[in-house]
Amino acid sequence: MGEVFLLVGIAVVAALWLVVPVTFPIRLAGVLVLFFFIPKIVIEQWWPKLSLATLGWQRPSAPRQPFIFALIIILLGLAPAWFFFTVSHPERLVAVSPVGPWGSWVLAEVMVTMILIAEAAFFAGYILFRLSHLLRPWVAIVIVGLLLAMTQMFLPGAVKFMTIPVTLALTWIAWQTESFVPAAVMLLLISLTFDLCVRLT
């Protein structure tokens, strides 16, 4: 269980970094160190027989339950529109301010994208797949889903709507495809589509 506590501890520290009161460039640099370089160091020091490819950082495979997988993808795909039409003052929930020149908006969205990809790679890849070898897979999915939900509360914008059911679905998607990539894509689509809807209105 020591390794489980180590992994969860690293994940909690990485999540808490998102609320440290620093400027965005420093926050982004910290995310890249914690979410990308720490896994590399841990693998080299403690798990030399493993690689990132065996920890969910590989090309997605076909889901083992394609019907349920497709249904969840469709429901998550409708999430941005549902968020946009059901919340009052959606402009207060965007990750990037909808006012200002398009160039600045796109640049800010690129930086948000970098954080979301790093987050998905770390939690839905590294943490999920190592925990799944130490615990039952469904336990690992629940733990990572809860951690992802916690991190979304720390981030700005529509990602705050990533409540536990949504983060559990994203984690399950990663487990089904044995890769964090599909979960990262859905996370980005939900956040960026919501921001774009607000920007265009």
Tab-separated table of C-alpha atoms in Angstrom, residues 29-138:
chain	number	residue	atom	x	y	z
A	29	ALA	CA	5.766	25.688	-15.731
A	30	GLY	CA	4.916	23.931	-12.466
A	31	VAL	CA	2.267	21.836	-14.196
A	32	LEU	CA	4.750	20.717	-16.838
A	33	VAL	CA	7.300	19.748	-14.169
A	34	LEU	CA	4.839	17.955	-11.881
A	35	PHE	CA	2.756	16.285	-14.585
A	36	PHE	CA	5.501	15.282	-17.039
A	37	PHE	CA	8.953	15.218	-15.422
A	38	ILE	CA	7.980	13.746	-12.051
A	39	PRO	CA	6.498	10.601	-13.713
A	40	LYS	CA	9.703	10.186	-15.718
A	41	ILE	CA	11.850	10.435	-12.580
A	42	VAL	CA	9.620	8.042	-10.624
A	43	ILE	CA	9.696	5.486	-13.437
A	44	GLU	CA	13.482	5.649	-13.716
A	45	GLN	CA	14.029	5.385	-9.958
A	46	TRP	CA	11.341	2.936	-8.820
A	47	TRP	CA	9.916	1.194	-11.885
A	48	PRO	CA	12.811	0.795	-14.339
A	49	LYS	CA	11.049	-2.097	-16.112
A	50	LEU	CA	8.061	0.100	-16.929
A	51	SER	CA	7.667	2.878	-19.468
A	52	LEU	CA	5.165	5.628	-20.117
A	53	ALA	CA	3.714	3.453	-22.891
A	54	THR	CA	2.645	0.889	-20.293
A	55	LEU	CA	1.092	3.608	-18.145
A	56	GLY	CA	-1.582	4.803	-20.530
A	57	TRP	CA	0.653	7.006	-22.696
A	58	GLN	CA	0.216	4.950	-25.838
A	59	ARG	CA	-1.890	4.982	-28.976
A	60	PRO	CA	-5.553	4.330	-28.068
A	61	SER	CA	-6.862	0.834	-28.681
A	62	ALA	CA	-10.427	-0.143	-29.556
A	63	PRO	CA	-12.737	0.098	-26.535
A	64	ARG	CA	-13.751	-3.213	-25.022
A	65	GLN	CA	-17.382	-2.086	-24.683
A	66	PRO	CA	-17.922	-0.090	-27.895
A	67	PHE	CA	-21.676	0.540	-27.482
A	68	ILE	CA	-21.400	2.027	-23.991
A	69	PHE	CA	-18.256	3.854	-25.080
A	70	ALA	CA	-20.032	5.464	-28.044
A	71	LEU	CA	-23.022	6.416	-25.889
A	72	ILE	CA	-20.815	8.148	-23.314
A	73	ILE	CA	-18.908	9.983	-26.061
A	74	ILE	CA	-22.180	11.269	-27.531
A	75	LEU	CA	-23.443	12.441	-24.133
A	76	LEU	CA	-20.169	14.191	-23.341
A	77	GLY	CA	-20.214	15.758	-26.802
A	78	LEU	CA	-23.560	17.398	-25.955
A	79	ALA	CA	-22.233	18.710	-22.645
A	80	PRO	CA	-20.963	22.126	-23.876
A	81	ALA	CA	-24.343	23.008	-25.397
A	82	TRP	CA	-26.099	21.818	-22.261
A	83	PHE	CA	-23.792	23.959	-20.105
A	84	PHE	CA	-24.281	26.979	-22.364
A	85	PHE	CA	-28.081	26.872	-22.415
A	86	THR	CA	-28.706	25.910	-18.790
A	87	VAL	CA	-26.410	28.207	-16.799
A	88	SER	CA	-27.107	31.862	-16.169
A	89	HIS	CA	-24.388	34.268	-17.307
A	90	PRO	CA	-22.228	31.685	-19.115
A	91	GLU	CA	-19.621	34.399	-19.777
A	92	ARG	CA	-18.599	34.171	-16.120
A	93	LEU	CA	-17.692	30.493	-16.533
A	94	VAL	CA	-15.290	30.650	-19.456
A	95	ALA	CA	-11.641	29.714	-19.037
A	96	VAL	CA	-10.604	32.690	-21.213
A	97	SER	CA	-12.325	36.067	-21.325
A	98	PRO	CA	-14.517	36.338	-24.452
A	99	VAL	CA	-13.620	40.014	-24.992
A	100	GLY	CA	-10.519	41.358	-26.667
A	101	PRO	CA	-8.734	40.506	-29.928
A	102	TRP	CA	-8.951	37.022	-31.383
A	103	GLY	CA	-5.180	36.577	-31.323
A	104	SER	CA	-4.957	37.038	-27.569
A	105	TRP	CA	-7.947	34.763	-27.053
A	106	VAL	CA	-6.426	31.967	-29.142
A	107	LEU	CA	-3.075	32.266	-27.343
A	108	ALA	CA	-4.773	32.049	-23.952
A	109	GLU	CA	-6.776	29.004	-25.077
A	110	VAL	CA	-3.550	27.325	-26.224
A	111	MET	CA	-2.092	27.769	-22.724
A	112	VAL	CA	-5.259	26.357	-21.147
A	113	THR	CA	-5.037	23.458	-23.610
A	114	MET	CA	-1.498	22.702	-22.462
A	115	ILE	CA	-2.642	22.462	-18.852
A	116	LEU	CA	-5.606	20.229	-19.709
A	117	ILE	CA	-3.465	17.862	-21.801
A	118	ALA	CA	-0.861	17.647	-19.038
A	119	GLU	CA	-3.599	16.999	-16.501
A	120	ALA	CA	-5.171	14.224	-18.572
A	121	ALA	CA	-1.791	12.610	-19.278
A	122	PHE	CA	-0.883	12.643	-15.602
A	123	PHE	CA	-4.138	11.522	-13.997
A	124	ALA	CA	-5.857	9.477	-16.736
A	125	GLY	CA	-2.548	8.005	-17.857
A	126	TYR	CA	0.250	7.737	-15.318
A	127	ILE	CA	-1.747	7.610	-12.061
A	128	LEU	CA	-4.689	5.556	-13.394
A	129	PHE	CA	-2.682	2.801	-15.045
A	130	ARG	CA	-0.217	2.348	-12.219
A	131	LEU	CA	-2.997	2.271	-9.612
A	132	SER	CA	-4.924	-0.235	-11.732
A	133	HIS	CA	-2.029	-2.673	-11.312
A	134	LEU	CA	-1.980	-2.174	-7.556
A	135	LEU	CA	-5.740	-2.098	-6.913
A	136	ARG	CA	-8.852	-3.392	-8.623
A	137	PRO	CA	-9.429	-1.438	-11.868
A	138	TRP	CA	-12.770	-0.018	-10.727
